[in-house]
mmCIF file of N, CA and C in Angstrom:
data_model
loop_
_atom_site.group_PDB
_atom_site.id
_atom_site.type_symbol
_atom_site.label_atom_id
_atom_site.label_comp_id
_atom_site.label_asym_id
_atom_site.label_seq_id
_atom_site.Cartn_x
_atom_site.Cartn_y
_atom_site.Cartn_z
ATOM 1 N N UNK R 233 108.687 113.722 104.018
ATOM 2 C CA UNK R 233 110.353 114.263 104.487
ATOM 3 C C UNK R 233 110.281 114.374 105.721
ATOM 4 N N UNK R 234 111.810 113.975 105.845
ATOM 5 C CA UNK R 234 112.219 114.351 107.390
ATOM 6 C C UNK R 234 113.768 115.559 107.005
ATOM 7 N N UNK R 235 113.891 115.782 108.246
ATOM 8 C CA UNK R 235 114.542 116.803 108.549
ATOM 9 C C UNK R 235 115.220 116.651 109.957
ATOM 10 N N UNK R 236 116.425 116.327 110.273
ATOM 11 C CA UNK R 236 117.337 115.790 111.562
ATOM 12 C C UNK R 236 118.323 116.789 111.539
ATOM 13 N N UNK R 237 119.274 117.212 112.598
ATOM 14 C CA UNK R 237 120.121 117.472 113.309
ATOM 15 C C UNK R 237 120.851 116.167 112.841
ATOM 16 N N UNK R 238 122.528 116.695 112.249
ATOM 17 C CA UNK R 238 123.245 115.403 112.598
ATOM 18 C C UNK R 238 124.409 115.706 113.015
ATOM 19 N N UNK R 239 124.648 116.628 113.353
ATOM 20 C CA UNK R 239 126.384 117.400 114.151
ATOM 21 C C UNK R 239 125.911 118.864 114.592
ATOM 22 N N UNK R 240 125.946 118.817 115.791
ATOM 23 C CA UNK R 240 126.167 120.104 116.217
ATOM 24 C C UNK R 240 126.847 120.657 117.708
ATOM 25 N N UNK R 241 127.789 121.117 117.648
ATOM 26 C CA UNK R 241 129.196 121.513 118.217
ATOM 27 C C UNK R 241 129.360 123.244 118.239
ATOM 28 N N UNK R 242 130.209 123.196 119.387
ATOM 29 C CA UNK R 242 130.397 124.858 119.257
ATOM 30 C C UNK R 242 131.136 125.352 117.841
ATOM 31 N N UNK R 243 131.340 124.729 116.933
ATOM 32 C CA UNK R 243 131.842 125.194 115.581
ATOM 33 C C UNK R 243 130.674 124.924 114.547
ATOM 34 N N UNK R 244 130.063 124.095 114.552
ATOM 35 C CA UNK R 244 129.335 124.214 113.072
ATOM 36 C C UNK R 244 127.803 123.648 113.592
ATOM 37 N N UNK R 245 126.955 123.410 112.960
ATOM 38 C CA UNK R 245 125.428 122.759 113.213
ATOM 39 C C UNK R 245 125.162 122.394 112.073
ATOM 40 N N UNK R 246 125.125 120.899 111.429
ATOM 41 C CA UNK R 246 124.505 120.327 110.416
ATOM 42 C C UNK R 246 123.491 119.729 110.596
ATOM 43 N N UNK R 247 122.378 119.610 109.074
ATOM 44 C CA UNK R 247 121.128 119.594 109.267
ATOM 45 C C UNK R 247 121.212 118.555 107.929
ATOM 46 N N UNK R 248 120.450 117.340 107.834
ATOM 47 C CA UNK R 248 120.346 116.721 106.792
ATOM 48 C C UNK R 248 118.966 116.707 106.480
ATOM 49 N N UNK R 249 118.612 116.705 105.677
ATOM 50 C CA UNK R 249 116.645 116.795 104.326
ATOM 51 C C UNK R 249 116.996 115.415 103.980
ATOM 52 N N UNK R 250 116.118 114.641 104.470
ATOM 53 C CA UNK R 250 115.777 113.717 103.830
ATOM 54 C C UNK R 250 114.299 113.213 102.860
ATOM 55 N N UNK R 251 114.479 113.140 101.563
ATOM 56 C CA UNK R 251 112.879 112.631 100.972
ATOM 57 C C UNK R 251 112.608 113.615 100.006
ATOM 58 N N UNK R 252 111.340 113.872 100.076
ATOM 59 C CA UNK R 252 110.753 115.158 98.513
ATOM 60 C C UNK R 252 111.073 116.034 99.213
ATOM 61 N N UNK R 253 110.992 117.276 99.039
ATOM 62 C CA UNK R 253 111.140 118.536 98.825
ATOM 63 C C UNK R 253 110.629 119.072 97.681
ATOM 64 N N UNK R 254 109.151 119.529 98.031
ATOM 65 C CA UNK R 254 107.460 120.102 96.902
ATOM 66 C C UNK R 254 107.178 121.319 97.552
ATOM 67 N N UNK R 255 105.820 121.761 96.797
ATOM 68 C CA UNK R 255 104.910 122.782 96.797
ATOM 69 C C UNK R 255 104.294 122.370 98.224
ATOM 70 N N UNK R 256 104.246 120.750 98.467
ATOM 71 C CA UNK R 256 103.295 120.568 99.722
ATOM 72 C C UNK R 256 104.380 120.078 100.643
ATOM 73 N N UNK R 257 105.294 120.061 100.435
ATOM 74 C CA UNK R 257 106.479 120.078 102.025
ATOM 75 C C UNK R 257 107.026 121.142 102.304
ATOM 76 N N UNK R 258 107.219 122.172 101.370
ATOM 77 C CA UNK R 258 108.716 123.248 101.716
ATOM 78 C C UNK R 258 108.268 124.054 102.859
ATOM 79 N N UNK R 259 106.964 124.653 103.367
ATOM 80 C CA UNK R 259 106.980 125.539 104.079
ATOM 81 C C UNK R 259 107.117 124.359 105.228
ATOM 82 N N UNK R 260 106.569 123.145 105.418
ATOM 83 C CA UNK R 260 107.532 122.726 106.551
ATOM 84 C C UNK R 260 108.650 122.275 106.712
ATOM 85 N N UNK R 261 109.459 122.429 105.656
ATOM 86 C CA UNK R 261 110.858 122.258 105.239
ATOM 87 C C UNK R 261 111.294 123.546 106.261
ATOM 88 N N UNK R 262 111.303 124.644 105.933
ATOM 89 C CA UNK R 262 111.396 125.827 106.471
ATOM 90 C C UNK R 262 111.501 125.918 107.873
ATOM 91 N N UNK R 263 110.010 125.600 108.076
ATOM 92 C CA UNK R 263 109.467 125.620 109.747
ATOM 93 C C UNK R 263 110.563 124.385 110.329
ATOM 94 N N UNK R 264 111.061 123.739 110.399
ATOM 95 C CA UNK R 264 111.544 122.626 110.968
ATOM 96 C C UNK R 264 112.955 123.229 110.499
ATOM 97 N N UNK R 265 113.658 124.151 109.798
ATOM 98 C CA UNK R 265 114.810 124.298 109.571
ATOM 99 C C UNK R 265 115.055 125.379 110.305
ATOM 100 N N UNK R 266 113.978 126.129 110.385
ATOM 101 C CA UNK R 266 113.945 127.264 111.747
ATOM 102 C C UNK R 266 114.160 127.164 113.088
ATOM 103 N N UNK R 267 113.457 125.707 113.533
ATOM 104 C CA UNK R 267 113.202 125.441 114.840
ATOM 105 C C UNK R 267 114.564 124.858 114.804
ATOM 106 N N UNK R 268 115.272 123.977 114.050
ATOM 107 C CA UNK R 268 116.077 122.866 114.261
ATOM 108 C C UNK R 268 117.495 124.144 114.474
ATOM 109 N N UNK R 269 117.846 125.271 114.188
ATOM 110 C CA UNK R 269 118.886 126.156 113.596
ATOM 111 C C UNK R 269 118.946 126.908 114.979
ATOM 112 N N UNK R 270 117.447 126.971 115.321
ATOM 113 C CA UNK R 270 117.450 128.172 116.817
ATOM 114 C C UNK R 270 118.137 129.640 116.375
ATOM 115 N N UNK R 271 118.741 130.180 117.460
ATOM 116 C CA UNK R 271 119.512 131.262 117.579
ATOM 117 C C UNK R 271 120.684 131.438 117.133
ATOM 118 N N UNK R 272 121.081 130.108 115.975
ATOM 119 C CA UNK R 272 122.348 129.720 115.206
ATOM 120 C C UNK R 272 123.255 131.342 114.854
ATOM 121 N N UNK R 273 124.490 131.614 115.060
ATOM 122 C CA UNK R 273 124.931 133.068 114.925
ATOM 123 C C UNK R 273 126.363 132.127 113.842
ATOM 124 N N UNK R 274 126.435 130.555 114.028
ATOM 125 C CA UNK R 274 127.645 130.559 113.002
ATOM 126 C C UNK R 274 127.279 129.615 112.071
ATOM 127 N N UNK R 275 128.227 129.230 111.520
ATOM 128 C CA UNK R 275 127.550 128.355 110.195
ATOM 129 C C UNK R 275 126.872 127.001 110.017
ATOM 130 N N UNK R 276 126.124 127.015 109.371
ATOM 131 C CA UNK R 276 124.891 125.701 109.040
ATOM 132 C C UNK R 276 125.296 125.003 107.849
ATOM 133 N N UNK R 277 125.370 123.976 108.167
ATOM 134 C CA UNK R 277 125.597 122.926 106.876
ATOM 135 C C UNK R 277 124.372 122.180 106.582
ATOM 136 N N UNK R 278 123.978 122.310 105.386
ATOM 137 C CA UNK R 278 122.896 121.436 105.214
ATOM 138 C C UNK R 278 123.402 120.444 104.221
ATOM 139 N N UNK R 279 122.972 119.078 104.340
ATOM 140 C CA UNK R 279 123.234 117.570 103.997
ATOM 141 C C UNK R 279 122.163 117.254 103.272
ATOM 142 N N UNK R 280 121.992 117.770 102.132
ATOM 143 C CA UNK R 280 120.964 117.119 100.949
ATOM 144 C C UNK R 280 121.345 116.108 100.307
ATOM 145 N N UNK R 281 122.366 115.349 100.834
ATOM 146 C CA UNK R 281 122.015 114.258 99.641
ATOM 147 C C UNK R 281 121.316 112.982 99.959
ATOM 148 N N UNK R 282 120.481 113.054 100.333
ATOM 149 C CA UNK R 282 119.135 111.926 100.516
ATOM 150 C C UNK R 282 117.998 112.733 100.439
ATOM 151 N N UNK R 283 118.199 113.741 99.668
ATOM 152 C CA UNK R 283 117.197 114.757 99.165
ATOM 153 C C UNK R 283 116.558 113.880 97.826
ATOM 154 N N UNK R 284 115.821 113.305 97.719
ATOM 155 C CA UNK R 284 115.117 112.519 96.454
ATOM 156 C C UNK R 284 114.774 113.610 95.563
ATOM 157 N N UNK R 285 114.107 114.289 95.629
ATOM 158 C CA UNK R 285 113.359 115.634 95.043
ATOM 159 C C UNK R 285 113.339 116.679 95.568
ATOM 160 N N UNK R 286 113.569 117.637 94.424
ATOM 161 C CA UNK R 286 113.470 119.351 95.391
ATOM 162 C C UNK R 286 112.967 119.973 93.769
ATOM 163 N N UNK R 287 111.895 120.733 94.349
ATOM 164 C CA UNK R 287 111.419 121.910 93.152
ATOM 165 C C UNK R 287 111.602 123.002 93.772
ATOM 166 N N UNK R 288 111.222 124.158 92.331
ATOM 167 C CA UNK R 288 111.350 125.484 92.870
ATOM 168 C C UNK R 288 110.986 125.711 94.846
ATOM 169 N N UNK R 289 109.908 125.372 94.768
ATOM 170 C CA UNK R 289 109.287 126.109 96.340
ATOM 171 C C UNK R 289 110.275 125.337 97.410
ATOM 172 N N UNK R 290 111.118 124.379 97.297
ATOM 173 C CA UNK R 290 112.175 123.684 98.008
ATOM 174 C C UNK R 290 113.280 124.748 98.254
ATOM 175 N N UNK R 291 113.578 125.574 96.966
ATOM 176 C CA UNK R 291 114.545 126.741 96.540
ATOM 177 C C UNK R 291 114.523 127.785 97.338
ATOM 178 N N UNK R 292 112.856 127.973 97.077
ATOM 179 C CA UNK R 292 112.494 129.019 97.447
ATOM 180 C C UNK R 292 112.704 129.000 99.428
ATOM 181 N N UNK R 293 112.470 127.918 99.891
ATOM 182 C CA UNK R 293 112.203 127.696 100.970
ATOM 183 C C UNK R 293 113.947 127.699 101.493
ATOM 184 N N UNK R 294 114.563 127.322 100.735
ATOM 185 C CA UNK R 294 116.221 127.787 100.990
ATOM 186 C C UNK R 294 116.755 128.786 101.471
ATOM 187 N N UNK R 295 116.104 129.653 100.339
ATOM 188 C CA UNK R 295 116.654 131.142 100.292
ATOM 189 C C UNK R 295 115.908 131.719 101.281
ATOM 190 N N UNK R 296 114.437 131.417 101.968
ATOM 191 C CA UNK R 296 114.327 132.144 102.959
ATOM 192 C C UNK R 296 114.774 131.556 104.372
ATOM 193 N N UNK R 297 115.216 130.480 104.482
ATOM 194 C CA UNK R 297 116.459 130.040 105.559
ATOM 195 C C UNK R 297 117.303 130.489 105.409
ATOM 196 N N UNK R 298 118.231 130.946 104.499
ATOM 197 C CA UNK R 298 119.149 131.635 104.514
ATOM 198 C C UNK R 298 119.183 132.955 104.746
ATOM 199 N N UNK R 299 118.204 133.556 104.539
ATOM 200 C CA UNK R 299 117.789 134.725 104.555
ATOM 201 C C UNK R 299 117.468 134.866 106.346
ATOM 202 N N UNK R 300 117.065 134.149 107.239
ATOM 203 C CA UNK R 300 116.697 134.017 108.187
ATOM 204 C C UNK R 300 117.911 133.958 109.246
ATOM 205 N N UNK R 301 118.903 133.339 108.877
ATOM 206 C CA UNK R 301 120.166 132.829 109.559
ATOM 207 C C UNK R 301 120.993 133.728 109.232
ATOM 208 N N UNK R 302 121.008 134.943 108.073
ATOM 209 C CA UNK R 302 121.755 135.772 107.690
ATOM 210 C C UNK R 302 121.785 136.840 108.490
ATOM 211 N N UNK R 303 119.969 137.003 109.191
ATOM 212 C CA UNK R 303 119.549 137.940 109.709
ATOM 213 C C UNK R 303 120.237 138.148 111.025
ATOM 214 N N UNK R 304 120.275 136.546 111.451
ATOM 215 C CA UNK R 304 121.041 136.433 113.001
ATOM 216 C C UNK R 304 122.248 136.324 113.261
ATOM 217 N N UNK R 305 123.274 136.706 112.104
ATOM 218 C CA UNK R 305 124.737 136.863 111.996
ATOM 219 C C UNK R 305 125.339 135.348 111.801
ATOM 220 N N UNK R 306 124.603 134.384 110.941
ATOM 221 C CA UNK R 306 125.319 133.227 110.724
ATOM 222 C C UNK R 306 125.402 133.266 109.164
ATOM 223 N N UNK R 307 124.989 131.792 108.865
ATOM 224 C CA UNK R 307 125.736 131.263 107.339
ATOM 225 C C UNK R 307 125.296 130.160 107.225
ATOM 226 N N UNK R 308 124.401 129.815 105.594
ATOM 227 C CA UNK R 308 123.987 128.622 105.224
ATOM 228 C C UNK R 308 124.990 127.848 104.114
ATOM 229 N N UNK R 309 125.473 127.019 103.978
ATOM 230 C CA UNK R 309 126.223 126.201 103.170
ATOM 231 C C UNK R 309 125.565 124.872 102.841
ATOM 232 N N UNK R 310 125.512 124.746 101.915
ATOM 233 C CA UNK R 310 125.403 122.825 101.217
ATOM 234 C C UNK R 310 126.362 122.264 101.574
ATOM 235 N N UNK R 311 126.830 121.418 102.159
ATOM 236 C CA UNK R 311 127.336 120.234 102.640
ATOM 237 C C UNK R 311 128.162 119.303 101.141
ATOM 238 N N UNK R 312 126.254 119.022 101.161
ATOM 239 C CA UNK R 312 126.362 117.600 100.022
ATOM 240 C C UNK R 312 125.067 117.519 99.528
ATOM 241 N N UNK R 313 124.835 116.900 98.207
ATOM 242 C CA UNK R 313 123.178 117.261 97.764
ATOM 243 C C UNK R 313 123.433 115.683 96.744
ATOM 244 N N UNK R 314 122.293 115.127 96.591
ATOM 245 C CA UNK R 314 121.831 113.926 95.741
ATOM 246 C C UNK R 314 121.748 114.540 94.400
ATOM 247 N N UNK R 315 122.225 113.569 93.818
ATOM 248 C CA UNK R 315 121.850 113.686 91.980
ATOM 249 C C UNK R 315 120.739 114.555 91.660
ATOM 250 N N UNK R 316 119.440 114.149 92.160
ATOM 251 C CA UNK R 316 118.481 115.134 91.228
ATOM 252 C C UNK R 316 118.277 116.984 92.412
ATOM 253 N N UNK R 317 119.166 116.951 93.118
ATOM 254 C CA UNK R 317 119.361 118.259 93.920
ATOM 255 C C UNK R 317 120.356 118.663 93.191
ATOM 256 N N UNK R 318 121.335 118.522 92.996
ATOM 257 C CA UNK R 318 122.335 118.734 91.860
ATOM 258 C C UNK R 318 121.834 119.331 90.539
ATOM 259 N N UNK R 319 121.367 118.349 90.283
ATOM 260 C CA UNK R 319 120.111 118.793 88.743
ATOM 261 C C UNK R 319 119.724 120.172 88.512
ATOM 262 N N UNK R 320 118.467 119.777 90.114
ATOM 263 C CA UNK R 320 118.159 121.003 89.707
ATOM 264 C C UNK R 320 119.103 122.252 90.168
ATOM 265 N N UNK R 321 119.740 122.703 91.155
ATOM 266 C CA UNK R 321 121.056 123.503 90.779
ATOM 267 C C UNK R 321 121.675 123.547 89.556
ATOM 268 N N UNK R 322 121.754 123.047 89.067
ATOM 269 C CA UNK R 322 122.383 123.011 87.710
ATOM 270 C C UNK R 322 121.470 123.796 86.696
ATOM 271 N N UNK R 323 120.685 123.300 86.689
ATOM 272 C CA UNK R 323 119.334 123.838 85.817
ATOM 273 C C UNK R 323 119.086 125.157 86.011
ATOM 274 N N UNK R 324 118.900 125.961 87.542
ATOM 275 C CA UNK R 324 119.078 127.143 88.086
ATOM 276 C C UNK R 324 120.215 127.754 87.736
ATOM 277 N N UNK R 325 121.040 127.352 87.611
ATOM 278 C CA UNK R 325 122.675 127.597 87.528
ATOM 279 C C UNK R 325 122.864 128.335 88.602
ATOM 280 N N UNK R 326 122.892 127.489 90.046
ATOM 281 C CA UNK R 326 123.110 127.580 91.867
ATOM 282 C C UNK R 326 123.983 126.468 91.628
ATOM 283 N N UNK R 327 125.515 126.985 91.658
ATOM 284 C CA UNK R 327 126.596 126.743 91.820
ATOM 285 C C UNK R 327 127.275 127.166 93.227
ATOM 286 N N UNK R 328 127.583 126.125 93.930
ATOM 287 C CA UNK R 328 128.203 126.769 95.500
ATOM 288 C C UNK R 328 127.256 126.282 96.348
ATOM 289 N N UNK R 329 126.985 126.930 97.446
ATOM 290 C CA UNK R 329 126.315 127.251 98.374
ATOM 291 C C UNK R 329 125.362 127.925 98.234
ATOM 292 N N UNK R 330 124.266 127.484 99.561
ATOM 293 C CA UNK R 330 122.766 127.811 99.423
ATOM 294 C C UNK R 330 122.797 129.976 100.013
ATOM 295 N N UNK R 331 124.072 129.977 100.397
ATOM 296 C CA UNK R 331 124.267 131.514 100.280
ATOM 297 C C UNK R 331 124.105 132.413 99.032
ATOM 298 N N UNK R 332 124.456 131.723 98.493
ATOM 299 C CA UNK R 332 124.714 131.877 96.559
ATOM 300 C C UNK R 332 123.405 132.135 95.809
ATOM 301 N N UNK R 333 122.198 131.257 96.919
ATOM 302 C CA UNK R 333 120.966 131.549 96.226
ATOM 303 C C UNK R 333 120.081 132.694 95.684
ATOM 304 N N UNK R 334 119.678 132.819 94.500
ATOM 305 C CA UNK R 334 119.489 134.373 94.330
ATOM 306 C C UNK R 334 118.146 134.071 94.381
ATOM 307 N N UNK R 335 117.262 135.159 94.513
ATOM 308 C CA UNK R 335 115.387 135.323 94.303
ATOM 309 C C UNK R 335 114.889 134.933 92.996
ATOM 310 N N UNK R 336 114.211 133.635 93.414
ATOM 311 C CA UNK R 336 113.590 133.644 91.738
ATOM 312 C C UNK R 336 112.758 134.515 91.398
ATOM 313 N N UNK R 337 112.900 134.360 89.894
ATOM 314 C CA UNK R 337 111.994 135.603 89.532
ATOM 315 C C UNK R 337 110.360 135.706 89.630
ATOM 316 N N UNK R 338 110.069 136.544 89.625
ATOM 317 C CA UNK R 338 108.152 136.652 89.862
ATOM 318 C C UNK R 338 107.918 136.527 88.698
ATOM 319 N N UNK R 339 106.517 135.405 88.584
ATOM 320 C CA UNK R 339 105.831 134.548 88.000
ATOM 321 C C UNK R 339 105.437 135.732 87.318
ATOM 322 N N UNK R 340 104.621 137.227 87.751
ATOM 323 C CA UNK R 340 104.016 138.083 86.854
ATOM 324 C C UNK R 340 104.691 139.204 86.163
ATOM 325 N N UNK R 341 106.211 138.560 86.255
ATOM 326 C CA UNK R 341 107.259 139.482 85.475
ATOM 327 C C UNK R 341 107.548 138.874 83.998
ATOM 328 N N UNK R 342 107.016 139.386 82.970
ATOM 329 C CA UNK R 342 107.346 139.064 81.462
ATOM 330 C C UNK R 342 108.965 138.996 81.610
ATOM 331 N N UNK R 343 109.203 138.326 80.639
ATOM 332 C CA UNK R 343 110.551 138.142 79.967
ATOM 333 C C UNK R 343 110.908 139.624 79.399
ATOM 334 N N UNK R 344 112.063 140.133 79.460
ATOM 335 C CA UNK R 344 112.308 141.025 78.779
ATOM 336 C C UNK R 344 112.457 141.118 77.335
ATOM 337 N N UNK R 345 111.666 141.786 76.316
ATOM 338 C CA UNK R 345 111.844 141.867 75.071
ATOM 339 C C UNK R 345 113.244 141.644 74.157
ATOM 340 N N UNK R 346 113.012 140.627 72.968
ATOM 341 C CA UNK R 346 114.022 140.284 72.657
ATOM 342 C C UNK R 346 113.646 140.353 70.897
ATOM 343 N N UNK R 347 114.695 140.615 70.784
ATOM 344 C CA UNK R 347 115.092 140.755 68.963
ATOM 345 C C UNK R 347 114.655 139.611 68.168
ATOM 346 N N UNK R 348 114.952 138.119 69.006
ATOM 347 C CA UNK R 348 114.860 137.110 67.987
ATOM 348 C C UNK R 348 113.839 136.144 69.109
ATOM 349 N N UNK R 349 113.242 135.066 68.637
ATOM 350 C CA UNK R 349 112.297 134.547 69.543
ATOM 351 C C UNK R 349 112.863 133.626 70.416
ATOM 352 N N UNK R 350 112.607 133.266 72.049
ATOM 353 C CA UNK R 350 112.907 132.920 72.692
ATOM 354 C C UNK R 350 112.432 131.934 73.309
ATOM 355 N N UNK R 351 112.664 130.542 73.683
ATOM 356 C CA UNK R 351 111.797 129.922 74.779
ATOM 357 C C UNK R 351 111.735 130.105 75.650
ATOM 358 N N UNK R 352 110.227 130.105 76.465
ATOM 359 C CA UNK R 352 109.834 130.985 77.167
ATOM 360 C C UNK R 352 110.583 131.010 78.503
ATOM 361 N N UNK R 353 111.307 129.882 78.408
ATOM 362 C CA UNK R 353 112.128 129.018 79.905
ATOM 363 C C UNK R 353 113.490 129.716 80.099
ATOM 364 N N UNK R 354 114.039 130.340 78.946
ATOM 365 C CA UNK R 354 115.204 130.343 79.075
ATOM 366 C C UNK R 354 115.613 132.087 79.649
ATOM 367 N N UNK R 355 114.967 133.014 79.755
ATOM 368 C CA UNK R 355 115.174 134.031 80.459
ATOM 369 C C UNK R 355 115.526 133.647 81.590
ATOM 370 N N UNK R 356 114.482 132.924 82.540
ATOM 371 C CA UNK R 356 114.676 132.810 83.228
ATOM 372 C C UNK R 356 115.510 131.885 84.290
ATOM 373 N N UNK R 357 116.470 130.921 83.620
ATOM 374 C CA UNK R 357 117.195 130.536 84.210
ATOM 375 C C UNK R 357 118.949 131.215 83.536
ATOM 376 N N UNK R 358 118.580 132.348 82.583
ATOM 377 C CA UNK R 358 119.618 132.597 82.195
ATOM 378 C C UNK R 358 119.904 134.141 82.954
ATOM 379 N N UNK R 359 119.082 134.578 83.016
ATOM 380 C CA UNK R 359 118.718 136.087 84.034
ATOM 381 C C UNK R 359 118.506 137.077 83.460
ATOM 382 N N UNK R 360 118.428 136.934 81.985
ATOM 383 C CA UNK R 360 118.225 137.653 81.017
ATOM 384 C C UNK R 360 116.967 138.474 81.095
#
């Protein structure tokens, strides 16, 4: 995985993420994003168009980065996504930019009881 600044000026800061983002690389992604963002107080654009794979650990890293930047008065937006990342966003009901990424459900929290049998994954995606 590579994390590279691709544009930085007084108005915008763009960072590209290339390669695979999974449980093994998500912590490194968050660290690199924080270092590249520095004390940014303006918008940060993430280019995920060359991210070949991302799992829920990558989503958690993006959420943590969004919170980090928001605490400094900035904002994070996804400028471009690859097909695998777009599919992940679709499956997790994420549309729009990274600032809209909700906290993932806790793994130890059971789904709410239902009157009918649900598929075990349906509650996490639908948020019911």
